[in-house]
Amino acid sequence: MAELINIKINGKEYTVEKGITILEACKQAGIKIPTLCYLKDINAIGACRVCVCEVVGARSLVASCVFPVDREGMEILTNTKRVLDSRKTTVELLLSNHNNDCNSCVRSNKCELQKLAHDLGCNEHRYNGIKQQFEEDVTPYLIRDNSKCILCRRCVAACDKLQHVHVIGANNRGFNTSIGSAYELSLNDVPCVACGQCINVCPTGALRERDSIDEVFNALNDKTKHVVVATAPAVRVALGEEFGYPIGTNIEGKMVSALKMLGFDKVFDVDFTADLTIMEEGTELLGRINKGGKLPMITSCSPGWINYIEQYYPELTSHLSTVKSPQQIYGALVKSYYAQKNNINPADIVCVSVMPCVAKKTEMNREHVNAYKEGKDIDYVLTTRELARMIKRAGIDLPCLGNGNYDRLMGEGTTAGLIFGVTGGVMEAA
Ligand code: SF4
Ligand code: SF4
């Protein structure tokens, strides 16, 4: 059983498990300590010094994300003037060489650095540091802008410890340190799997998805084009967060209404083509079992996973199902069956999908996935965040909308594909 000790935080007594960090002890006591480089379970390196606290008797301030509570009677102070001044100065110094281009930054209002600066009262520029010039690293799925990077290394930890891919790290030393790939190579030229986890954990606008919003708006404004969209199962329960709904709220009806107001000619549900993926994969599995094919068979509907196995375990690719992902089946059906049925030239159709993952932007560019020989089955992939930005840019007040209904691609009804949106859902659907 864990040993318990008695400590004081800001003069009040608490009993906590010996050995946990000050940050954890304060969290249990309901005291919030600001953090920046810290990421639970994967990045506790005490690097940014934003989470500093005073430990009575210690010579200097300590980083609460790594400093253990290990002494009976330990006294911790989290909000003295010394602590607050130190945190403020740290953030001011970070801002001194940051590009501070907040008005045009995609992360503005959701940036952790911006929020900290506000919370800590960084109301003036007391320090003027050197602004380093960096070239953006532009890939088909993400953009790195190191002029906004604060060297927290959260992206490095996500790539190493969550994804086990290890293609980014710190280059150079001291003031010249920057995050990137070995030999300053672009992510295009290293075995990055395009999972996008580094974007998710970045506290600033240094990493962002490659945005297709302008291209989709242009297509919607082109009267010669028939523009259709389909949404992945997870998008309906993720979009709401961008509009103030509690995490996980299903706003399917409002999302469909918003897509129709944006001007899409048809709004389809990827759930149906997820069902087709499962029917095809099930058939393929039975075929492999009955005819002695390669087993176990592994689903191929996640492009990040496909990039990973191709780059790191090429000897296992024969285990992959040959079935297209739901996104690509949707694109193929739209540019063949749907185009024929509705007497539309597939060249005049713009096929958009809304997906929870940037790897889908790489999938649509894989030549062998396209059934439509004259071009791509999918023309643009938007992430949930991009869709939210489009809705806001068009001035659509999503919470006030009624519930719209999806259009039907092939007369489909209720599907099992909906549970693709949760972990394990693909196999449960199968
Ligand atoms: S997209 Fe994924 S694999 Fe590529 S750098 Fe980011 S975390 Fe690593
Ligand atoms: S790119 Fe973002 S997550 Fe990575 S070190 Fe820079 S600020 Fe941190």
Short mmCIF file of C-alpha atoms and ligand atoms in Angstrom, two decimals:
data_model
loop_
_atom_site.label_atom_id
_atom_site.label_comp_id
_atom_site.label_asym_id
_atom_site.label_seq_id
_atom_site.Cartn_x
_atom_site.Cartn_y
_atom_site.Cartn_z
CA MET A 1 0.00 0.00 0.00
CA ALA A 2 1.24 3.49 -0.81
CA GLU A 3 2.77 5.45 2.08
CA LEU A 4 0.84 8.59 3.01
CA ILE A 5 2.39 11.81 4.33
CA ASN A 6 1.03 15.08 5.70
CA ILE A 7 2.00 18.28 3.93
CA LYS A 8 0.90 21.91 3.83
CA ILE A 9 -0.07 23.72 0.66
CA ASN A 10 -0.55 27.48 1.06
CA GLY A 11 -0.83 26.97 4.82
CA LYS A 12 -3.56 24.31 4.68
CA GLU A 13 -2.95 20.68 5.66
CA TYR A 14 -3.38 17.76 3.27
CA THR A 15 -2.60 14.04 3.36
CA VAL A 16 -1.15 12.76 0.08
CA GLU A 17 0.69 9.76 -1.30
CA LYS A 18 4.44 10.05 -0.79
CA GLY A 19 6.38 10.49 -4.04
CA ILE A 20 3.73 12.11 -6.23
CA THR A 21 4.69 15.42 -7.79
CA ILE A 22 3.76 18.80 -6.34
CA LEU A 23 1.64 19.36 -9.44
CA GLU A 24 -0.36 16.19 -8.75
CA ALA A 25 -0.69 16.96 -5.03
CA CYS A 26 -2.00 20.44 -5.82
CA LYS A 27 -4.41 19.05 -8.38
CA GLN A 28 -5.81 16.67 -5.75
CA ALA A 29 -6.19 19.66 -3.42
CA GLY A 30 -8.09 21.60 -6.08
CA ILE A 31 -5.25 24.07 -6.66
CA LYS A 32 -4.46 24.83 -10.29
CA ILE A 33 -0.83 25.38 -11.24
CA PRO A 34 -0.25 26.65 -14.80
CA THR A 35 1.85 24.40 -17.07
CA LEU A 36 3.20 24.68 -20.59
CA CYS A 37 5.70 21.96 -21.49
CA TYR A 38 4.02 19.37 -19.22
CA LEU A 39 1.86 16.70 -20.85
CA LYS A 40 0.46 14.07 -18.49
CA ASP A 41 2.21 10.72 -18.75
CA ILE A 42 4.39 11.63 -21.72
CA ASN A 43 6.24 14.89 -21.08
CA ALA A 44 7.31 15.83 -17.56
CA ILE A 45 10.68 17.52 -18.10
CA GLY A 46 10.50 20.69 -16.02
CA ALA A 47 11.78 22.67 -18.98
CA CYS A 48 9.53 25.70 -19.33
CA ARG A 49 9.54 26.73 -15.62
CA VAL A 50 5.98 28.04 -15.83
CA CYS A 51 4.82 25.60 -13.11
CA VAL A 52 7.32 26.79 -10.47
CA CYS A 53 6.38 26.84 -6.76
CA GLU A 54 8.15 27.60 -3.51
CA VAL A 55 9.09 24.76 -1.18
CA VAL A 56 9.85 26.21 2.25
CA GLY A 57 13.53 25.64 2.98
CA ALA A 58 14.54 25.12 -0.68
CA ARG A 59 17.02 27.62 -2.09
CA SER A 60 15.31 28.20 -5.45
CA LEU A 61 11.87 27.77 -6.93
CA VAL A 62 11.10 24.22 -8.06
CA ALA A 63 9.30 22.91 -11.15
CA SER A 64 6.15 21.33 -9.72
CA CYS A 65 5.70 18.88 -12.63
CA VAL A 66 8.85 16.98 -11.63
CA PHE A 67 9.49 17.86 -7.96
CA PRO A 68 8.28 15.07 -5.63
CA VAL A 69 6.33 15.47 -2.42
CA ASP A 70 8.60 13.25 -0.34
CA ARG A 71 8.87 14.65 3.21
CA GLU A 72 6.48 14.60 6.16
CA GLY A 73 5.57 18.22 6.96
CA MET A 74 6.72 19.60 3.57
CA GLU A 75 5.39 23.12 3.00
CA ILE A 76 4.51 24.28 -0.52
CA LEU A 77 3.52 27.78 -1.59
CA THR A 78 1.91 28.13 -5.01
CA ASN A 79 0.90 31.77 -5.24
CA THR A 80 3.41 34.02 -3.48
CA LYS A 81 4.58 37.21 -5.21
CA ARG A 82 7.93 35.53 -5.89
CA VAL A 83 6.19 32.62 -7.63
CA LEU A 84 3.79 34.77 -9.66
CA ASP A 85 6.56 37.21 -10.71
CA SER A 86 8.75 34.31 -11.82
CA ARG A 87 5.99 32.72 -13.92
CA LYS A 88 5.18 36.08 -15.49
CA THR A 89 8.82 36.80 -16.36
CA THR A 90 9.20 33.33 -17.89
CA VAL A 91 6.23 33.89 -20.18
CA GLU A 92 7.40 37.42 -21.04
CA LEU A 93 10.78 36.01 -22.06
CA LEU A 94 9.06 33.37 -24.21
CA LEU A 95 7.08 36.14 -25.88
CA SER A 96 10.21 38.24 -26.41
CA ASN A 97 11.36 36.10 -29.34
CA HIS A 98 7.99 34.67 -30.35
CA ASN A 99 6.58 36.08 -33.59
CA ASN A 100 3.47 37.36 -31.74
CA ASP A 101 1.43 37.33 -34.93
CA CYS A 102 -1.70 36.50 -32.96
CA ASN A 103 -4.26 38.27 -35.16
CA SER A 104 -3.57 36.01 -38.12
CA CYS A 105 -2.71 32.85 -36.19
CA VAL A 106 -5.03 29.90 -36.59
CA ARG A 107 -4.64 29.08 -32.87
CA SER A 108 -5.62 32.54 -31.65
CA ASN A 109 -8.08 32.26 -28.72
CA LYS A 110 -7.14 28.59 -28.31
CA CYS A 111 -3.41 29.12 -27.79
CA GLU A 112 -2.08 28.06 -24.38
CA LEU A 113 0.73 30.65 -24.54
CA GLN A 114 -1.73 33.43 -25.27
CA LYS A 115 -3.98 32.32 -22.39
CA LEU A 116 -1.05 32.12 -19.97
CA ALA A 117 0.15 35.59 -20.98
CA HIS A 118 -3.34 36.87 -20.29
CA ASP A 119 -3.78 34.99 -16.99
CA LEU A 120 -0.36 36.02 -15.67
CA GLY A 121 -0.85 39.70 -16.53
CA CYS A 122 1.76 40.05 -19.29
CA ASN A 123 0.27 43.35 -20.36
CA GLU A 124 3.35 44.98 -21.85
CA HIS A 125 6.43 43.92 -23.82
CA ARG A 126 9.19 44.43 -21.26
CA TYR A 127 11.77 42.40 -23.18
CA ASN A 128 12.61 42.64 -26.85
CA GLY A 129 14.41 39.52 -28.04
CA ILE A 130 15.77 38.54 -31.43
CA LYS A 131 13.09 37.10 -33.72
CA GLN A 132 14.63 34.20 -35.60
CA GLN A 133 13.67 33.63 -39.23
CA PHE A 134 12.46 30.14 -40.13
CA GLU A 135 11.14 28.69 -43.34
CA GLU A 136 7.84 26.90 -42.90
CA ASP A 137 7.91 23.14 -43.39
CA VAL A 138 4.88 22.52 -45.60
CA THR A 139 3.54 18.99 -46.16
CA PRO A 140 0.21 17.89 -47.68
CA TYR A 141 -1.16 17.39 -44.15
CA LEU A 142 0.61 19.77 -41.74
CA ILE A 143 2.63 22.97 -41.57
CA ARG A 144 5.41 23.67 -39.07
CA ASP A 145 6.15 27.34 -38.31
CA ASN A 146 9.04 27.42 -35.88
CA SER A 147 8.76 31.19 -35.38
CA LYS A 148 5.86 30.30 -33.06
CA CYS A 149 7.59 27.35 -31.39
CA ILE A 150 8.40 27.70 -27.68
CA LEU A 151 10.57 24.53 -27.57
CA CYS A 152 8.28 22.78 -25.10
CA ARG A 153 9.01 19.45 -26.85
CA ARG A 154 5.45 18.18 -26.45
CA CYS A 155 5.38 17.29 -30.15
CA VAL A 156 8.64 15.36 -29.79
CA ALA A 157 7.22 13.39 -26.84
CA ALA A 158 4.01 12.60 -28.75
CA CYS A 159 5.93 11.38 -31.79
CA ASP A 160 8.31 9.30 -29.62
CA LYS A 161 6.19 7.98 -26.79
CA LEU A 162 2.67 7.84 -28.21
CA GLN A 163 3.38 6.99 -31.82
CA HIS A 164 6.84 5.36 -31.54
CA VAL A 165 7.82 7.07 -34.78
CA HIS A 166 10.70 9.31 -33.56
CA VAL A 167 11.07 11.56 -36.62
CA ILE A 168 11.32 14.90 -34.79
CA GLY A 169 13.64 16.24 -32.12
CA ALA A 170 15.70 19.25 -31.08
CA ASN A 171 18.30 20.39 -33.62
CA ASN A 172 21.25 22.60 -32.61
CA ARG A 173 21.80 23.93 -29.10
CA GLY A 174 21.21 26.99 -26.93
CA PHE A 175 19.49 29.96 -28.55
CA ASN A 176 19.77 28.25 -31.95
CA THR A 177 17.74 25.22 -30.86
CA SER A 178 14.83 24.40 -33.15
CA ILE A 179 12.48 21.46 -33.46
CA GLY A 180 12.62 19.49 -36.68
CA SER A 181 13.86 16.31 -38.27
CA ALA A 182 17.44 15.08 -38.47
CA TYR A 183 19.69 17.11 -40.82
CA GLU A 184 16.85 19.71 -41.01
CA LEU A 185 15.02 17.49 -43.48
CA SER A 186 11.39 18.27 -44.24
CA LEU A 187 8.76 15.92 -42.79
CA ASN A 188 8.08 15.10 -46.46
CA ASP A 189 11.47 13.39 -46.60
CA VAL A 190 11.43 11.35 -43.38
CA PRO A 191 9.21 8.39 -42.43
CA CYS A 192 6.54 10.53 -40.71
CA VAL A 193 3.23 8.64 -40.74
CA ALA A 194 1.06 11.80 -40.91
CA CYS A 195 -0.85 10.87 -37.76
CA GLY A 196 -1.14 14.51 -36.67
CA GLN A 197 -0.62 13.76 -32.97
CA CYS A 198 2.10 16.43 -32.81
CA ILE A 199 -0.44 19.05 -33.94
CA ASN A 200 -2.89 17.96 -31.25
CA VAL A 201 -0.41 18.46 -28.42
CA CYS A 202 1.24 21.69 -29.60
CA PRO A 203 0.25 24.51 -27.22
CA THR A 204 0.82 27.25 -29.85
CA GLY A 205 0.29 27.78 -33.58
CA ALA A 206 3.70 26.30 -34.43
CA LEU A 207 2.03 23.19 -35.82
CA ARG A 208 -1.23 23.30 -37.73
CA GLU A 209 -3.07 21.17 -40.25
CA ARG A 210 -2.69 22.05 -43.94
CA ASP A 211 -5.90 23.91 -44.51
CA SER A 212 -8.18 23.38 -47.57
CA ILE A 213 -10.87 25.88 -46.55
CA ASP A 214 -10.24 28.42 -49.33
CA GLU A 215 -10.25 25.71 -52.02
CA VAL A 216 -13.56 24.32 -50.75
CA PHE A 217 -15.14 27.80 -50.59
CA ASN A 218 -13.95 28.41 -54.18
CA ALA A 219 -15.58 25.15 -55.29
CA LEU A 220 -18.83 26.07 -53.52
CA ASN A 221 -18.85 29.41 -55.34
CA ASP A 222 -18.23 27.81 -58.74
CA LYS A 223 -21.66 27.34 -60.32
CA THR A 224 -20.30 24.82 -62.82
CA LYS A 225 -19.41 22.41 -60.00
CA HIS A 226 -21.58 19.93 -58.13
CA VAL A 227 -20.07 19.86 -54.65
CA VAL A 228 -20.84 16.99 -52.28
CA VAL A 229 -19.59 16.36 -48.76
CA ALA A 230 -19.56 13.39 -46.41
CA THR A 231 -18.78 13.36 -42.70
CA ALA A 232 -16.97 10.63 -40.76
CA PRO A 233 -18.72 9.00 -37.78
CA ALA A 234 -16.63 10.84 -35.16
CA VAL A 235 -17.13 14.36 -36.56
CA ARG A 236 -20.72 14.76 -35.27
CA VAL A 237 -19.55 14.22 -31.67
CA ALA A 238 -16.36 16.30 -31.97
CA LEU A 239 -17.64 19.41 -33.78
CA GLY A 240 -19.75 20.59 -30.83
CA GLU A 241 -16.68 21.42 -28.72
CA GLU A 242 -15.84 24.21 -31.17
CA PHE A 243 -19.26 25.75 -30.48
CA GLY A 244 -19.26 25.45 -26.70
CA TYR A 245 -21.09 22.12 -26.32
CA PRO A 246 -19.85 19.64 -23.66
CA ILE A 247 -17.27 17.15 -24.99
CA GLY A 248 -18.93 14.27 -26.84
CA THR A 249 -22.28 15.98 -27.56
CA ASN A 250 -23.84 14.56 -30.71
CA ILE A 251 -24.86 17.49 -32.93
CA GLU A 252 -25.43 15.49 -36.11
CA GLY A 253 -28.64 17.31 -37.15
CA LYS A 254 -27.21 20.81 -36.63
CA MET A 255 -24.01 19.85 -38.44
CA VAL A 256 -25.99 18.61 -41.47
CA SER A 257 -28.02 21.85 -41.49
CA ALA A 258 -24.81 23.91 -41.36
CA LEU A 259 -23.28 21.94 -44.26
CA LYS A 260 -26.40 22.58 -46.35
CA MET A 261 -26.28 26.29 -45.48
CA LEU A 262 -22.64 26.38 -46.60
CA GLY A 263 -23.94 25.41 -50.04
CA PHE A 264 -23.04 21.73 -50.48
CA ASP A 265 -25.33 20.15 -53.08
CA LYS A 266 -25.52 16.88 -51.14
CA VAL A 267 -24.54 15.94 -47.61
CA PHE A 268 -23.75 12.25 -47.14
CA ASP A 269 -22.89 10.13 -44.13
CA VAL A 270 -19.66 8.10 -44.26
CA ASP A 271 -21.37 5.61 -41.90
CA PHE A 272 -22.89 3.96 -44.95
CA THR A 273 -19.58 3.48 -46.74
CA ALA A 274 -18.08 2.32 -43.44
CA ASP A 275 -20.68 -0.45 -43.59
CA LEU A 276 -19.53 -1.28 -47.11
CA THR A 277 -15.93 -1.48 -45.87
CA ILE A 278 -17.01 -3.93 -43.19
CA MET A 279 -19.08 -6.08 -45.57
CA GLU A 280 -16.13 -6.25 -47.96
CA GLU A 281 -13.58 -6.92 -45.22
CA GLY A 282 -15.82 -9.63 -43.75
CA THR A 283 -16.12 -11.26 -47.17
CA GLU A 284 -12.37 -11.04 -47.67
CA LEU A 285 -11.73 -12.58 -44.24
CA LEU A 286 -14.07 -15.51 -44.93
CA GLY A 287 -12.34 -15.99 -48.27
CA ARG A 288 -8.91 -16.04 -46.61
CA ILE A 289 -10.12 -18.52 -43.97
CA ASN A 290 -11.77 -20.83 -46.48
CA LYS A 291 -9.08 -20.63 -49.16
CA GLY A 292 -6.02 -20.45 -46.89
CA GLY A 293 -5.08 -16.77 -47.36
CA LYS A 294 -2.77 -14.70 -45.12
CA LEU A 295 -3.99 -14.54 -41.52
CA PRO A 296 -4.50 -12.74 -39.24
CA MET A 297 -6.07 -10.17 -41.54
CA ILE A 298 -5.70 -6.56 -40.41
CA THR A 299 -8.10 -3.77 -41.39
CA SER A 300 -6.71 -1.12 -43.71
CA CYS A 301 -9.22 1.66 -43.10
CA SER A 302 -6.84 3.96 -41.15
CA PRO A 303 -4.32 5.70 -43.43
CA GLY A 304 -2.04 6.67 -40.49
CA TRP A 305 -1.81 3.01 -39.59
CA ILE A 306 -1.16 2.06 -43.23
CA ASN A 307 1.64 4.64 -43.45
CA TYR A 308 3.08 3.17 -40.24
CA ILE A 309 3.06 -0.48 -41.30
CA GLU A 310 4.41 0.37 -44.76
CA GLN A 311 7.31 2.40 -43.37
CA TYR A 312 8.17 0.34 -40.29
CA TYR A 313 6.88 -3.22 -40.83
CA PRO A 314 6.78 -3.71 -44.62
CA GLU A 315 7.11 -7.47 -44.12
CA LEU A 316 3.61 -7.47 -42.57
CA THR A 317 1.74 -5.67 -45.36
CA SER A 318 0.42 -8.96 -46.78
CA HIS A 319 -1.73 -9.19 -43.62
CA LEU A 320 -3.56 -5.99 -44.57
CA SER A 321 -7.05 -6.15 -46.00
CA THR A 322 -7.18 -5.04 -49.63
CA VAL A 323 -10.47 -3.18 -49.02
CA LYS A 324 -10.54 0.60 -49.41
CA SER A 325 -11.30 2.83 -46.43
CA PRO A 326 -14.83 4.30 -45.99
CA GLN A 327 -13.56 7.67 -47.28
CA GLN A 328 -12.24 6.18 -50.51
CA ILE A 329 -15.32 3.97 -51.07
CA TYR A 330 -17.45 7.12 -50.69
CA GLY A 331 -15.34 8.96 -53.27
CA ALA A 332 -15.38 6.04 -55.69
CA LEU A 333 -19.19 5.65 -55.42
CA VAL A 334 -19.80 9.37 -55.90
CA LYS A 335 -17.65 9.59 -59.03
CA SER A 336 -19.12 6.40 -60.54
CA TYR A 337 -22.58 5.18 -59.37
CA TYR A 338 -23.87 8.56 -58.11
CA ALA A 339 -22.56 10.47 -61.17
CA GLN A 340 -24.20 7.96 -63.53
CA LYS A 341 -27.54 7.83 -61.67
CA ASN A 342 -27.80 11.61 -61.60
CA ASN A 343 -26.41 12.15 -65.06
CA ILE A 344 -23.54 14.36 -63.89
CA ASN A 345 -20.10 14.36 -65.50
CA PRO A 346 -17.71 13.14 -62.76
CA ALA A 347 -15.29 15.86 -63.88
CA ASP A 348 -17.84 18.41 -62.63
CA ILE A 349 -18.17 16.81 -59.20
CA VAL A 350 -16.09 18.08 -56.30
CA CYS A 351 -15.99 15.44 -53.60
CA VAL A 352 -15.21 16.68 -50.08
CA SER A 353 -14.88 14.61 -46.90
CA VAL A 354 -14.74 15.76 -43.28
CA MET A 355 -12.49 13.53 -41.22
CA PRO A 356 -11.09 13.45 -37.67
CA CYS A 357 -7.49 12.90 -38.83
CA VAL A 358 -4.97 14.67 -41.09
CA ALA A 359 -3.68 11.32 -42.43
CA LYS A 360 -6.84 11.26 -44.56
CA LYS A 361 -5.29 14.16 -46.51
CA THR A 362 -2.46 11.83 -47.51
CA GLU A 363 -4.78 8.92 -48.31
CA MET A 364 -6.65 10.79 -51.04
CA ASN A 365 -3.35 11.40 -52.84
CA ARG A 366 -2.38 7.72 -53.05
CA GLU A 367 -2.70 6.97 -56.75
CA HIS A 368 -3.78 3.35 -56.44
CA VAL A 369 -6.79 4.20 -54.23
CA ASN A 370 -8.53 6.19 -56.96
CA ALA A 371 -11.15 4.43 -59.07
CA TYR A 372 -11.85 7.61 -61.09
CA LYS A 373 -9.08 7.40 -63.65
CA GLU A 374 -9.24 11.03 -64.80
CA GLY A 375 -8.61 12.42 -61.31
CA LYS A 376 -8.99 11.79 -57.62
CA ASP A 377 -12.02 10.16 -56.00
CA ILE A 378 -11.72 12.63 -53.10
CA ASP A 379 -10.83 16.22 -54.00
CA TYR A 380 -10.51 17.80 -50.56
CA VAL A 381 -10.32 16.53 -47.00
CA LEU A 382 -11.30 18.89 -44.18
CA THR A 383 -10.65 18.15 -40.52
CA THR A 384 -13.32 18.77 -37.88
CA ARG A 385 -11.48 22.00 -36.93
CA GLU A 386 -11.47 23.22 -40.53
CA LEU A 387 -15.22 22.58 -40.82
CA ALA A 388 -15.80 24.58 -37.62
CA ARG A 389 -13.77 27.46 -39.08
CA MET A 390 -15.79 27.36 -42.31
CA ILE A 391 -19.07 27.48 -40.40
CA LYS A 392 -17.85 30.43 -38.32
CA ARG A 393 -16.40 32.25 -41.34
CA ALA A 394 -19.72 31.94 -43.16
CA GLY A 395 -21.49 33.52 -40.19
CA ILE A 396 -23.65 30.48 -39.50
CA ASP A 397 -24.95 30.38 -35.92
CA LEU A 398 -24.80 26.61 -35.51
CA PRO A 399 -26.41 26.34 -32.04
CA CYS A 400 -29.52 28.11 -33.39
CA LEU A 401 -30.00 25.70 -36.31
CA GLY A 402 -32.65 22.98 -36.51
CA ASN A 403 -31.83 19.36 -37.27
CA GLY A 404 -31.20 18.57 -40.92
CA ASN A 405 -31.15 15.07 -42.46
CA TYR A 406 -28.42 13.45 -44.51
CA ASP A 407 -28.99 12.81 -48.20
CA ARG A 408 -28.81 9.19 -49.28
CA LEU A 409 -26.13 7.90 -51.61
CA MET A 410 -27.73 4.53 -52.35
CA GLY A 411 -30.96 4.55 -50.33
CA GLU A 412 -29.21 3.46 -47.14
CA GLY A 413 -30.87 3.25 -43.70
CA THR A 414 -29.45 2.79 -40.20
CA THR A 415 -25.88 1.56 -40.28
CA ALA A 416 -23.34 -0.21 -38.09
CA GLY A 417 -20.64 2.12 -39.39
CA LEU A 418 -21.58 4.75 -36.79
CA ILE A 419 -19.56 2.89 -34.15
CA PHE A 420 -16.39 3.32 -36.26
CA GLY A 421 -16.21 6.60 -34.34
CA VAL A 422 -15.06 4.88 -31.13
CA THR A 423 -12.01 2.76 -30.38
CA GLY A 424 -12.75 -0.89 -31.23
CA GLY A 425 -15.81 0.12 -33.26
CA VAL A 426 -14.51 -1.22 -36.57
CA MET A 427 -14.19 -4.75 -35.21
CA GLU A 428 -17.49 -4.54 -33.37
CA ALA A 429 -19.18 -3.49 -36.62
CA ALA A 430 -17.53 -6.44 -38.37
S1 SF4 B 1 2.57 13.57 -37.85
FE1 SF4 B 1 2.86 11.88 -36.37
S2 SF4 B 1 4.63 10.78 -37.15
FE2 SF4 B 1 4.67 12.78 -38.16
S3 SF4 B 1 5.95 14.09 -36.87
FE3 SF4 B 1 3.82 14.37 -36.14
S4 SF4 B 1 3.60 12.86 -34.47
FE4 SF4 B 1 5.43 12.24 -35.66
S1 SF4 B 2 6.19 22.75 -32.26
FE1 SF4 B 2 4.66 23.10 -30.64
S2 SF4 B 2 4.72 21.23 -29.40
FE2 SF4 B 2 6.59 21.21 -30.63
S3 SF4 B 2 8.15 22.16 -29.33
FE3 SF4 B 2 7.29 23.80 -30.59
S4 SF4 B 2 5.62 24.69 -29.36
FE4 SF4 B 2 6.15 22.70 -28.44
#
